Amino acid sequence: MSQDLQALLVSYAYVGACVLVGEVAARRGVSREFSRKLIHVSVGLWVFGALALFEHRELAVVPSLTAAVANWVIHRKRLLKAVETEPDNLGTVWFALSFSVCLWVAWDQPSVAAGSLLAMVVGDALASLVGRRFGRHRYETLSGERKSLEGSLAMLAGTFLAVLAVLTWMPGLSPDMPRVSLAVLCAVVATCAEALGIRGRDNLWVPLSALAVLAWTPTAYATGLGMGAGVALLIGVAAWLRGSLSPSGVLGAIVVGAPVFGLAGTVGVAALLGFFFSSSALSKAFRERKAGVEAEYAKTGTRDLGQALANGGVAALAAVLLALTGDSRYLLAMLGALVAANADTWATELGVLSRSPPRLITTLRPVAPGTSGAVSGVGLLASTAGAAFVGILALLAGLSWKLLPWLVLAGVVGSLVDSFLGATVQDVRWCEPCARETERRIHRCGQPTRALRGLSWLGNDTVNGVATAAGALLAFWA
Ligand SMILES: [Zn+2]
């Protein structure tokens, strides 16, 4: 116990010294941002001191818990200009709370406690310093903060190296846990948490998400998920820079890509890559002939988080279920979802090239190209080819050829379900100035559109999700 008491005194002295240095630096003219980072990093590194000096976790969390209370009081009174920059920012309170949680939860796994806090300390400092200095590719977080790709990539690299270092040199993980993959997964997840940017809560979500990854990733899935997340991130960022994905779409690519690439073997890799690259390429192809028509569809062009989840969410879920249950029917369900997504995308991108007007799937009356629920011979051919394309890639990756007809059927049916819902219950809107039907809430002319028919909450993304689920169910029972 006397050792814990000594450790308590050392803790308060150390943290007090860190705050004092930061405060003096701020009063000597160093920027508040910099002095804040200085305190942030030096206090965060105390995790090593806490792990080394304390005997009991009950006392090890006392300094950070008192710091949380003190910071809340400071926040109320705004005593230290070095610590607080914005009146509504509770970041220091979240910082101290996260410190306590990581220390408490991972007390018996020092490398996990240190790794999750380093993700916050090192990652955040690098993201902000590099972003300020070199940030050119900007994006907005959920709360509207401006961040940069350069800053986020710096955080990714810094978190990866820091986490890998503690996982390698500190105890706490089972010897058969793959360190590099786990560090990649942790860095990708922590960077995504930071990029989401729920204002002032980075200090909460970054360390807690890192803690969850480090403490609870099953050993058997660490390699797959880590490599899957890394590859999905690379592809997603490249697609953003080429204009196929929005910044939120990169997050969608990771959420879908990590489980499908990582948990469903070569079949998952081949099918998802086939879907992703063929749909991106088709969406860029035939630009001129599609001009005008494509703008009425919500689903072409630059894809965002909602579209990524609508097209790939069911497949990702099936990949997770495959890993959890080991039931190979979930592999087929995942493929069914992907062939349906690909069939529908090919039908949408190529169907607009049809020379004769398409017909509504319910009444078969001719309608203008681009109308929701319209089908054409070219579109049906394209959806069959799209399903077969992904199906054949899956065969080449090792799936039995007997399953190909089922997959093509699942894809075409999924695509027809999409058209049927589009013609009946999907939210279809009307732009008054242009006198045109559209799926967009804000028309390409910049005017808000009004509801024309369908259910206002049933947008294109939901319809896409239902269509991929139909493909998944059909393939599951194949
Ligand atoms: Zn318009």
Tab-separated table of C-alpha atoms and ligand atoms in Angstrom:
chain	number	residue	atom	x	y	z
A	1	MET	CA	0.000	0.000	0.000
A	2	SER	CA	2.832	2.399	0.798
A	3	GLN	CA	4.033	1.895	-2.768
A	4	ASP	CA	0.628	2.984	-4.060
A	5	LEU	CA	0.743	6.084	-1.862
A	6	GLN	CA	4.157	7.020	-3.194
A	7	ALA	CA	2.874	6.421	-6.723
A	8	LEU	CA	-0.063	8.736	-6.031
A	9	LEU	CA	2.273	11.528	-4.926
A	10	VAL	CA	4.537	11.039	-7.951
A	11	SER	CA	1.479	11.051	-10.257
A	12	TYR	CA	0.181	14.376	-8.952
A	13	ALA	CA	3.676	15.882	-9.048
A	14	TYR	CA	4.236	14.741	-12.639
A	15	VAL	CA	0.873	15.910	-13.971
A	16	GLY	CA	1.205	19.181	-12.058
A	17	ALA	CA	4.634	19.737	-13.606
A	18	CYS	CA	3.278	19.020	-17.121
A	19	VAL	CA	0.444	21.512	-16.715
A	20	LEU	CA	2.819	24.076	-15.222
A	21	VAL	CA	5.266	23.797	-18.134
A	22	GLY	CA	2.409	24.128	-20.623
A	23	GLU	CA	0.996	27.096	-18.782
A	24	VAL	CA	4.354	28.877	-18.586
A	25	ALA	CA	4.934	28.177	-22.291
A	26	ALA	CA	1.516	29.648	-23.128
A	27	ARG	CA	2.241	32.804	-21.126
A	28	ARG	CA	5.640	33.140	-22.824
A	29	GLY	CA	3.884	33.400	-26.168
A	30	VAL	CA	3.804	29.814	-27.465
A	31	SER	CA	0.534	29.234	-29.310
A	32	ARG	CA	-2.305	27.882	-27.196
A	33	GLU	CA	-2.737	25.045	-29.629
A	34	PHE	CA	0.868	23.991	-29.145
A	35	SER	CA	0.866	24.306	-25.359
A	36	ARG	CA	-2.361	22.322	-25.249
A	37	LYS	CA	-0.754	19.530	-27.316
A	38	LEU	CA	2.318	19.635	-25.068
A	39	ILE	CA	0.202	19.018	-21.969
A	40	HIS	CA	-1.928	16.464	-23.800
A	41	VAL	CA	1.074	14.360	-24.866
A	42	SER	CA	3.145	14.640	-21.684
A	43	VAL	CA	0.204	13.833	-19.390
A	44	GLY	CA	-0.907	10.988	-21.666
A	45	LEU	CA	2.527	9.393	-21.484
A	46	TRP	CA	1.952	9.028	-17.747
A	47	VAL	CA	0.224	5.756	-18.599
A	48	PHE	CA	3.689	4.174	-18.513
A	49	GLY	CA	4.354	5.649	-15.063
A	50	ALA	CA	0.981	4.519	-13.751
A	51	LEU	CA	1.472	0.971	-15.050
A	52	ALA	CA	4.973	0.777	-13.595
A	53	LEU	CA	4.428	2.355	-10.169
A	54	PHE	CA	0.992	1.316	-8.911
A	55	GLU	CA	0.224	-2.057	-7.380
A	56	HIS	CA	-3.576	-1.792	-7.458
A	57	ARG	CA	-5.824	-0.514	-10.230
A	58	GLU	CA	-8.215	0.963	-7.644
A	59	LEU	CA	-5.548	3.523	-6.756
A	60	ALA	CA	-3.978	3.802	-10.203
A	61	VAL	CA	-7.129	5.462	-11.544
A	62	VAL	CA	-7.431	7.941	-8.662
A	63	PRO	CA	-5.196	10.650	-10.195
A	64	SER	CA	-6.990	10.574	-13.569
A	65	LEU	CA	-10.425	10.531	-11.909
A	66	THR	CA	-9.530	13.530	-9.754
A	67	ALA	CA	-8.139	15.158	-12.915
A	68	ALA	CA	-11.487	14.574	-14.619
A	69	VAL	CA	-13.296	16.346	-11.779
A	70	ALA	CA	-10.686	19.114	-11.641
A	71	ASN	CA	-10.869	19.633	-15.412
A	72	TRP	CA	-14.608	19.850	-15.222
A	73	VAL	CA	-14.309	22.543	-12.562
A	74	ILE	CA	-11.644	24.313	-14.633
A	75	HIS	CA	-13.880	24.041	-17.652
A	76	ARG	CA	-16.604	25.727	-15.610
A	77	LYS	CA	-14.380	28.493	-14.401
A	78	ARG	CA	-11.921	28.591	-17.318
A	79	LEU	CA	-8.989	29.077	-15.006
A	80	LEU	CA	-6.080	28.072	-17.216
A	81	LYS	CA	-5.840	29.512	-20.653
A	82	ALA	CA	-3.317	26.844	-21.640
A	83	VAL	CA	-5.663	23.935	-21.177
A	84	GLU	CA	-8.879	25.297	-22.587
A	85	THR	CA	-9.271	26.820	-26.017
A	86	GLU	CA	-13.005	26.845	-26.536
A	87	PRO	CA	-15.708	27.378	-23.952
A	88	ASP	CA	-17.770	24.405	-25.175
A	89	ASN	CA	-14.863	21.976	-25.340
A	90	LEU	CA	-14.939	19.285	-22.684
A	91	GLY	CA	-11.969	17.494	-24.279
A	92	THR	CA	-9.805	17.498	-21.152
A	93	VAL	CA	-12.577	15.926	-19.091
A	94	TRP	CA	-13.032	13.167	-21.679
A	95	PHE	CA	-9.242	12.748	-21.801
A	96	ALA	CA	-9.001	12.084	-18.050
A	97	LEU	CA	-12.044	9.784	-18.099
A	98	SER	CA	-10.658	7.762	-21.021
A	99	PHE	CA	-7.337	7.496	-19.226
A	100	SER	CA	-9.135	6.032	-16.198
A	101	VAL	CA	-11.223	3.597	-18.282
A	102	CYS	CA	-8.273	2.256	-20.308
A	103	LEU	CA	-6.165	1.810	-17.201
A	104	TRP	CA	-8.994	0.079	-15.334
A	105	VAL	CA	-10.173	-2.229	-18.118
A	106	ALA	CA	-6.716	-3.265	-19.331
A	107	TRP	CA	-4.877	-3.207	-16.001
A	108	ASP	CA	-3.747	-6.824	-16.491
A	109	GLN	CA	-2.728	-6.149	-20.109
A	110	PRO	CA	-0.253	-3.240	-19.918
A	111	SER	CA	0.389	-3.217	-23.676
A	112	VAL	CA	-3.348	-2.849	-24.343
A	113	ALA	CA	-3.783	0.009	-21.854
A	114	ALA	CA	-0.722	1.823	-23.201
A	115	GLY	CA	-1.619	1.170	-26.859
A	116	SER	CA	-5.155	2.529	-26.603
A	117	LEU	CA	-3.970	5.709	-24.850
A	118	LEU	CA	-1.106	6.206	-27.314
A	119	ALA	CA	-3.662	6.122	-30.138
A	120	MET	CA	-5.204	9.216	-28.548
A	121	VAL	CA	-1.984	10.948	-27.512
A	122	VAL	CA	0.341	10.297	-30.461
A	123	GLY	CA	-2.356	10.058	-33.106
A	124	ASP	CA	-4.170	13.228	-32.148
A	125	ALA	CA	-0.991	15.295	-31.846
A	126	LEU	CA	0.318	14.120	-35.231
A	127	ALA	CA	-3.047	14.614	-36.958
A	128	SER	CA	-3.227	18.175	-35.755
A	129	LEU	CA	0.427	19.162	-36.329
A	130	VAL	CA	0.723	17.565	-39.781
A	131	GLY	CA	-2.793	18.654	-40.789
A	132	ARG	CA	-2.009	22.279	-39.975
A	133	ARG	CA	1.299	22.237	-41.785
A	134	PHE	CA	0.670	20.043	-44.829
A	135	GLY	CA	-3.100	19.592	-45.044
A	136	ARG	CA	-4.266	20.045	-48.650
A	137	HIS	CA	-7.016	17.470	-49.220
A	138	ARG	CA	-9.700	18.742	-46.872
A	139	TYR	CA	-12.817	17.058	-45.595
A	140	GLU	CA	-15.479	17.835	-43.036
A	141	THR	CA	-16.260	15.785	-39.941
A	142	LEU	CA	-19.781	15.063	-38.677
A	143	SER	CA	-19.633	18.201	-36.556
A	144	GLY	CA	-18.419	20.304	-39.485
A	145	GLU	CA	-14.788	20.604	-38.373
A	146	ARG	CA	-12.279	20.860	-41.209
A	147	LYS	CA	-9.727	18.067	-41.194
A	148	SER	CA	-7.288	16.887	-43.815
A	149	LEU	CA	-6.309	13.621	-45.440
A	150	GLU	CA	-2.650	14.394	-44.723
A	151	GLY	CA	-3.345	14.834	-41.008
A	152	SER	CA	-5.396	11.635	-40.852
A	153	LEU	CA	-2.721	9.621	-42.667
A	154	ALA	CA	-0.098	10.983	-40.239
A	155	MET	CA	-2.296	9.846	-37.358
A	156	LEU	CA	-2.686	6.443	-39.016
A	157	ALA	CA	1.064	5.975	-39.422
A	158	GLY	CA	1.939	7.350	-35.961
A	159	THR	CA	-0.705	5.263	-34.202
A	160	PHE	CA	0.375	2.148	-36.061
A	161	LEU	CA	4.035	2.565	-35.051
A	162	ALA	CA	3.299	3.543	-31.441
A	163	VAL	CA	0.817	0.692	-30.926
A	164	LEU	CA	3.089	-1.837	-32.631
A	165	ALA	CA	5.959	-0.745	-30.363
A	166	VAL	CA	4.019	-1.243	-27.116
A	167	LEU	CA	2.444	-4.494	-28.337
A	168	THR	CA	5.927	-5.768	-29.132
A	169	TRP	CA	7.780	-4.648	-26.031
A	170	MET	CA	5.171	-4.699	-23.274
A	171	PRO	CA	3.397	-7.756	-21.876
A	172	GLY	CA	-0.342	-8.345	-22.079
A	173	LEU	CA	-1.134	-10.149	-25.338
A	174	SER	CA	-1.149	-13.881	-25.922
A	175	PRO	CA	2.010	-14.950	-27.822
A	176	ASP	CA	0.054	-16.158	-30.876
A	177	MET	CA	-1.728	-12.815	-31.407
A	178	PRO	CA	-0.449	-11.291	-34.698
A	179	ARG	CA	0.982	-7.939	-33.564
A	180	VAL	CA	1.332	-6.176	-36.913
A	181	SER	CA	-2.222	-6.927	-38.058
A	182	LEU	CA	-3.668	-5.928	-34.695
A	183	ALA	CA	-1.733	-2.641	-34.804
A	184	VAL	CA	-3.018	-1.960	-38.350
A	185	LEU	CA	-6.611	-2.652	-37.292
A	186	CYS	CA	-6.244	-0.467	-34.197
A	187	ALA	CA	-4.712	2.396	-36.211
A	188	VAL	CA	-7.439	2.266	-38.890
A	189	VAL	CA	-10.272	2.158	-36.332
A	190	ALA	CA	-8.787	4.949	-34.180
A	191	THR	CA	-8.191	7.131	-37.247
A	192	CYS	CA	-11.786	6.591	-38.401
A	193	ALA	CA	-13.031	7.518	-34.907
A	194	GLU	CA	-11.005	10.721	-35.102
A	195	ALA	CA	-12.129	11.438	-38.654
A	196	LEU	CA	-15.786	11.161	-37.636
A	197	GLY	CA	-15.029	13.967	-35.195
A	198	ILE	CA	-17.886	14.286	-32.803
A	199	ARG	CA	-16.860	17.697	-31.533
A	200	GLY	CA	-14.529	17.597	-28.525
A	201	ARG	CA	-15.191	13.874	-28.103
A	202	ASP	CA	-12.120	12.632	-29.981
A	203	ASN	CA	-10.581	12.118	-26.554
A	204	LEU	CA	-13.381	9.725	-25.741
A	205	TRP	CA	-13.969	7.788	-28.977
A	206	VAL	CA	-10.380	7.419	-30.152
A	207	PRO	CA	-8.959	5.687	-27.038
A	208	LEU	CA	-12.116	3.676	-26.335
A	209	SER	CA	-12.352	2.346	-29.895
A	210	ALA	CA	-8.626	1.502	-29.791
A	211	LEU	CA	-9.164	-0.221	-26.442
A	212	ALA	CA	-12.046	-2.262	-27.857
A	213	VAL	CA	-9.927	-3.406	-30.812
A	214	LEU	CA	-6.862	-4.286	-28.734
A	215	ALA	CA	-8.726	-5.980	-25.897
A	216	TRP	CA	-11.453	-7.839	-27.764
A	217	THR	CA	-10.278	-8.762	-31.280
A	218	PRO	CA	-10.313	-12.580	-31.402
A	219	THR	CA	-6.858	-13.943	-32.223
A	220	ALA	CA	-8.215	-15.994	-35.135
A	221	TYR	CA	-9.601	-12.919	-36.939
A	222	ALA	CA	-6.862	-10.381	-36.209
A	223	THR	CA	-4.814	-11.068	-39.354
A	224	GLY	CA	-7.830	-11.004	-41.679
A	225	LEU	CA	-9.467	-7.938	-40.164
A	226	GLY	CA	-6.196	-5.992	-39.926
A	227	MET	CA	-5.153	-6.711	-43.500
A	228	GLY	CA	-8.742	-6.239	-44.746
A	229	ALA	CA	-9.032	-2.854	-43.051
A	230	GLY	CA	-5.629	-1.771	-44.378
A	231	VAL	CA	-6.404	-2.763	-47.977
A	232	ALA	CA	-9.914	-1.251	-47.823
A	233	LEU	CA	-8.438	2.002	-46.531
A	234	LEU	CA	-5.877	2.178	-49.358
A	235	ILE	CA	-8.520	1.461	-52.022
A	236	GLY	CA	-10.969	3.876	-50.391
A	237	VAL	CA	-8.491	6.756	-50.265
A	238	ALA	CA	-7.445	6.135	-53.877
A	239	ALA	CA	-11.124	6.140	-54.908
A	240	TRP	CA	-11.685	9.409	-53.028
A	241	LEU	CA	-8.756	11.065	-54.818
A	242	ARG	CA	-10.166	9.810	-58.159
A	243	GLY	CA	-13.633	11.115	-57.352
A	244	SER	CA	-15.480	7.777	-57.051
A	245	LEU	CA	-15.972	8.046	-53.275
A	246	SER	CA	-16.731	10.948	-50.981
A	247	PRO	CA	-14.716	11.169	-47.719
A	248	SER	CA	-17.582	9.466	-45.845
A	249	GLY	CA	-17.548	6.811	-48.576
A	250	VAL	CA	-13.976	5.942	-47.539
A	251	LEU	CA	-15.347	5.068	-44.100
A	252	GLY	CA	-18.022	2.958	-45.820
A	253	ALA	CA	-15.341	1.174	-47.853
A	254	ILE	CA	-13.527	0.262	-44.614
A	255	VAL	CA	-16.668	-0.852	-42.768
A	256	VAL	CA	-17.598	-3.103	-45.713
A	257	GLY	CA	-14.093	-4.033	-46.868
A	258	ALA	CA	-12.528	-5.077	-43.571
A	259	PRO	CA	-14.944	-7.985	-42.882
A	260	VAL	CA	-15.467	-9.034	-46.526
A	261	PHE	CA	-11.749	-8.972	-47.392
A	262	GLY	CA	-10.667	-10.258	-44.008
A	263	LEU	CA	-13.211	-12.910	-43.026
A	264	ALA	CA	-14.408	-14.425	-46.313
A	265	GLY	CA	-11.117	-15.574	-47.829
A	266	THR	CA	-10.089	-15.217	-51.472
A	267	VAL	CA	-13.723	-15.530	-52.608
A	268	GLY	CA	-14.613	-12.411	-50.615
A	269	VAL	CA	-11.576	-10.537	-51.900
A	270	ALA	CA	-12.295	-11.405	-55.555
A	271	ALA	CA	-16.027	-10.636	-55.378
A	272	LEU	CA	-15.709	-7.295	-53.594
A	273	LEU	CA	-12.815	-6.102	-55.766
A	274	GLY	CA	-14.822	-7.111	-58.866
A	275	PHE	CA	-17.868	-5.186	-57.683
A	276	PHE	CA	-15.909	-2.137	-56.620
A	277	PHE	CA	-13.711	-1.721	-59.677
A	278	SER	CA	-16.316	-2.638	-62.295
A	279	SER	CA	-18.946	-0.300	-60.834
A	280	SER	CA	-16.460	2.572	-60.505
A	281	ALA	CA	-15.286	2.058	-64.074
A	282	LEU	CA	-18.831	1.835	-65.499
A	283	SER	CA	-19.912	4.899	-63.602
A	284	LYS	CA	-17.143	6.858	-65.309
A	285	ALA	CA	-17.701	5.243	-68.735
A	286	PHE	CA	-20.179	6.545	-71.306
A	287	ARG	CA	-20.235	9.883	-69.490
A	288	GLU	CA	-21.567	11.828	-72.450
A	289	ARG	CA	-24.368	9.458	-73.379
A	290	LYS	CA	-25.472	9.244	-69.781
A	291	ALA	CA	-25.372	13.006	-69.220
A	292	GLY	CA	-28.801	14.168	-68.158
A	293	VAL	CA	-30.138	10.750	-67.312
A	294	GLU	CA	-27.549	9.837	-64.710
A	295	ALA	CA	-28.157	13.021	-62.764
A	296	GLU	CA	-31.711	11.875	-61.933
A	297	TYR	CA	-30.432	8.765	-60.196
A	298	ALA	CA	-29.215	9.168	-56.647
A	299	LYS	CA	-26.964	6.159	-56.963
A	300	THR	CA	-24.439	7.079	-59.619
A	301	GLY	CA	-21.337	9.228	-59.444
A	302	THR	CA	-19.501	9.873	-56.179
A	303	ARG	CA	-20.614	7.369	-53.565
A	304	ASP	CA	-21.010	8.270	-49.899
A	305	LEU	CA	-21.295	6.317	-46.644
A	306	GLY	CA	-25.014	5.607	-47.092
A	307	GLN	CA	-24.506	4.203	-50.585
A	308	ALA	CA	-21.505	2.131	-49.528
A	309	LEU	CA	-23.494	0.575	-46.677
A	310	ALA	CA	-26.581	0.110	-48.867
A	311	ASN	CA	-24.543	-1.818	-51.437
A	312	GLY	CA	-22.139	-3.625	-49.117
A	313	GLY	CA	-23.687	-3.653	-45.629
A	314	VAL	CA	-25.519	-6.959	-46.064
A	315	ALA	CA	-22.377	-8.577	-47.503
A	316	ALA	CA	-20.310	-7.302	-44.563
A	317	LEU	CA	-22.869	-8.642	-42.085
A	318	ALA	CA	-22.863	-12.038	-43.842
A	319	ALA	CA	-19.038	-12.125	-43.680
A	320	VAL	CA	-19.175	-11.477	-39.921
A	321	LEU	CA	-21.802	-14.225	-39.488
A	322	LEU	CA	-19.631	-16.556	-41.566
A	323	ALA	CA	-16.722	-15.960	-39.197
A	324	LEU	CA	-18.862	-16.327	-36.069
A	325	THR	CA	-20.736	-19.484	-37.122
A	326	GLY	CA	-18.422	-21.146	-39.648
A	327	ASP	CA	-21.573	-21.944	-41.668
A	328	SER	CA	-20.600	-21.809	-45.360
A	329	ARG	CA	-24.115	-20.749	-46.367
A	330	TYR	CA	-23.174	-17.275	-45.102
A	331	LEU	CA	-20.420	-17.186	-47.717
A	332	LEU	CA	-23.145	-17.710	-50.347
A	333	ALA	CA	-25.314	-15.061	-48.701
A	334	MET	CA	-22.385	-12.626	-48.884
A	335	LEU	CA	-21.913	-13.447	-52.572
A	336	GLY	CA	-25.663	-13.134	-53.184
A	337	ALA	CA	-25.598	-9.618	-51.748
A	338	LEU	CA	-22.569	-8.652	-53.828
A	339	VAL	CA	-23.908	-10.099	-57.115
A	340	ALA	CA	-27.211	-8.278	-56.500
A	341	ALA	CA	-25.388	-5.002	-55.847
A	342	ASN	CA	-23.285	-5.497	-58.963
A	343	ALA	CA	-26.234	-6.562	-61.143
A	344	ASP	CA	-28.183	-3.491	-60.097
A	345	THR	CA	-25.225	-1.151	-60.596
A	346	TRP	CA	-24.473	-2.520	-64.069
A	347	ALA	CA	-28.175	-2.311	-64.989
A	348	THR	CA	-28.306	1.302	-63.822
A	349	GLU	CA	-25.086	2.363	-65.503
A	350	LEU	CA	-25.644	0.517	-68.802
A	351	GLY	CA	-29.459	0.492	-68.959
A	352	VAL	CA	-29.511	4.217	-69.685
A	353	LEU	CA	-27.753	3.456	-72.979
A	354	SER	CA	-30.860	1.635	-74.250
A	355	ARG	CA	-32.051	3.126	-77.560
A	356	SER	CA	-35.710	2.285	-77.052
A	357	PRO	CA	-37.442	3.861	-74.041
A	358	PRO	CA	-37.511	1.666	-70.912
A	359	ARG	CA	-40.793	0.429	-69.429
A	360	LEU	CA	-42.076	0.601	-65.874
A	361	ILE	CA	-41.690	-2.850	-64.298
A	362	THR	CA	-45.241	-2.814	-62.865
A	363	THR	CA	-47.402	-1.510	-65.750
A	364	LEU	CA	-44.939	-1.979	-68.638
A	365	ARG	CA	-45.856	1.459	-69.999
A	366	PRO	CA	-42.917	3.291	-71.650
A	367	VAL	CA	-41.305	5.891	-69.388
A	368	ALA	CA	-38.455	8.362	-69.645
A	369	PRO	CA	-34.938	6.940	-69.151
A	370	GLY	CA	-33.852	7.438	-65.543
A	371	THR	CA	-37.325	6.861	-64.075
A	372	SER	CA	-37.270	4.821	-60.832
A	373	GLY	CA	-38.512	1.306	-61.511
A	374	ALA	CA	-37.827	1.436	-65.242
A	375	VAL	CA	-36.509	-1.709	-66.905
A	376	SER	CA	-35.218	-2.365	-70.406
A	377	GLY	CA	-33.797	-5.242	-72.431
A	378	VAL	CA	-30.355	-3.670	-72.265
A	379	GLY	CA	-30.734	-3.207	-68.503
A	380	LEU	CA	-31.729	-6.843	-67.951
A	381	LEU	CA	-28.825	-8.022	-70.077
A	382	ALA	CA	-26.508	-5.748	-68.123
A	383	SER	CA	-27.768	-7.005	-64.761
A	384	THR	CA	-27.290	-10.633	-65.865
A	385	ALA	CA	-23.770	-9.835	-67.045
A	386	GLY	CA	-23.050	-7.945	-63.820
A	387	ALA	CA	-24.150	-10.881	-61.682
A	388	ALA	CA	-22.209	-13.346	-63.845
A	389	PHE	CA	-19.091	-11.168	-63.697
A	390	VAL	CA	-18.873	-11.272	-59.890
A	391	GLY	CA	-20.008	-14.922	-59.851
A	392	ILE	CA	-17.218	-15.951	-62.244
A	393	LEU	CA	-14.627	-14.074	-60.185
A	394	ALA	CA	-15.836	-16.053	-57.156
A	395	LEU	CA	-15.441	-19.311	-59.135
A	396	LEU	CA	-11.917	-18.349	-60.142
A	397	ALA	CA	-11.214	-17.752	-56.454
A	398	GLY	CA	-12.266	-21.300	-55.630
A	399	LEU	CA	-16.077	-21.464	-55.408
A	400	SER	CA	-17.797	-24.521	-56.951
A	401	TRP	CA	-18.974	-23.850	-60.545
A	402	LYS	CA	-22.326	-25.488	-59.749
A	403	LEU	CA	-23.248	-22.400	-57.755
A	404	LEU	CA	-22.893	-19.982	-60.689
A	405	PRO	CA	-26.501	-20.268	-61.982
A	406	TRP	CA	-27.795	-19.616	-58.462
A	407	LEU	CA	-25.623	-16.567	-58.080
A	408	VAL	CA	-26.710	-15.147	-61.433
A	409	LEU	CA	-30.336	-15.763	-60.461
A	410	ALA	CA	-29.800	-14.107	-57.061
A	411	GLY	CA	-28.245	-11.090	-58.759
A	412	VAL	CA	-30.984	-10.661	-61.367
A	413	VAL	CA	-33.774	-11.166	-58.815
A	414	GLY	CA	-32.125	-8.677	-56.457
A	415	SER	CA	-31.928	-6.158	-59.286
A	416	LEU	CA	-35.602	-6.738	-60.172
A	417	VAL	CA	-36.585	-6.290	-56.516
A	418	ASP	CA	-34.785	-2.941	-56.687
A	419	SER	CA	-36.777	-1.954	-59.801
A	420	PHE	CA	-40.061	-3.173	-58.342
A	421	LEU	CA	-39.606	-1.198	-55.124
A	422	GLY	CA	-38.499	1.757	-57.243
A	423	ALA	CA	-41.756	1.617	-59.197
A	424	THR	CA	-44.019	1.157	-56.178
A	425	VAL	CA	-42.937	2.355	-52.754
A	426	GLN	CA	-39.640	4.214	-53.231
A	427	ASP	CA	-39.625	7.934	-52.568
A	428	VAL	CA	-39.848	9.543	-56.026
A	429	ARG	CA	-39.571	13.312	-56.201
A	430	TRP	CA	-40.429	16.067	-58.613
A	431	CYS	CA	-38.441	19.148	-59.575
A	432	GLU	CA	-40.871	21.944	-60.460
A	433	PRO	CA	-38.518	24.256	-62.450
A	434	CYS	CA	-37.169	21.384	-64.578
A	435	ALA	CA	-40.498	19.450	-64.699
A	436	ARG	CA	-38.630	16.175	-64.138
A	437	GLU	CA	-38.842	13.102	-61.918
A	438	THR	CA	-35.789	12.531	-59.775
A	439	GLU	CA	-34.529	10.513	-56.816
A	440	ARG	CA	-32.661	13.467	-55.374
A	441	ARG	CA	-33.891	15.686	-52.538
A	442	ILE	CA	-31.958	18.611	-53.964
A	443	HIS	CA	-32.124	18.539	-57.751
A	444	ARG	CA	-28.976	19.046	-59.832
A	445	CYS	CA	-30.347	22.475	-60.741
A	446	GLY	CA	-29.993	23.382	-57.053
A	447	GLN	CA	-33.739	23.497	-56.281
A	448	PRO	CA	-35.295	21.410	-53.494
A	449	THR	CA	-37.687	18.792	-54.882
A	450	ARG	CA	-41.124	17.786	-53.617
A	451	ALA	CA	-42.505	14.303	-52.928
A	452	LEU	CA	-44.301	12.865	-55.965
A	453	ARG	CA	-45.104	9.288	-54.951
A	454	GLY	CA	-43.853	6.501	-52.705
A	455	LEU	CA	-42.914	6.606	-49.044
A	456	SER	CA	-40.838	9.639	-48.134
A	457	TRP	CA	-38.600	7.648	-45.743
A	458	LEU	CA	-37.863	4.919	-48.296
A	459	GLY	CA	-34.980	6.413	-50.236
A	460	ASN	CA	-32.701	4.860	-52.790
A	461	ASP	CA	-30.189	3.610	-50.201
A	462	THR	CA	-32.856	1.658	-48.287
A	463	VAL	CA	-34.197	0.144	-51.517
A	464	ASN	CA	-30.661	-0.880	-52.506
A	465	GLY	CA	-30.132	-2.458	-49.107
A	466	VAL	CA	-33.376	-4.453	-49.387
A	467	ALA	CA	-32.435	-5.598	-52.906
A	468	THR	CA	-29.032	-6.892	-51.742
A	469	ALA	CA	-30.765	-8.629	-48.805
A	470	ALA	CA	-33.082	-10.362	-51.313
A	471	GLY	CA	-30.035	-11.551	-53.284
A	472	ALA	CA	-28.400	-12.734	-50.055
A	473	LEU	CA	-31.484	-14.704	-48.938
A	474	LEU	CA	-31.862	-16.384	-52.310
A	475	ALA	CA	-28.194	-17.430	-52.380
A	476	PHE	CA	-28.321	-18.515	-48.728
A	477	TRP	CA	-31.013	-21.099	-49.575
A	478	ALA	CA	-29.277	-22.216	-52.788
B	1	ZN	ZN	-34.320	20.907	-61.302
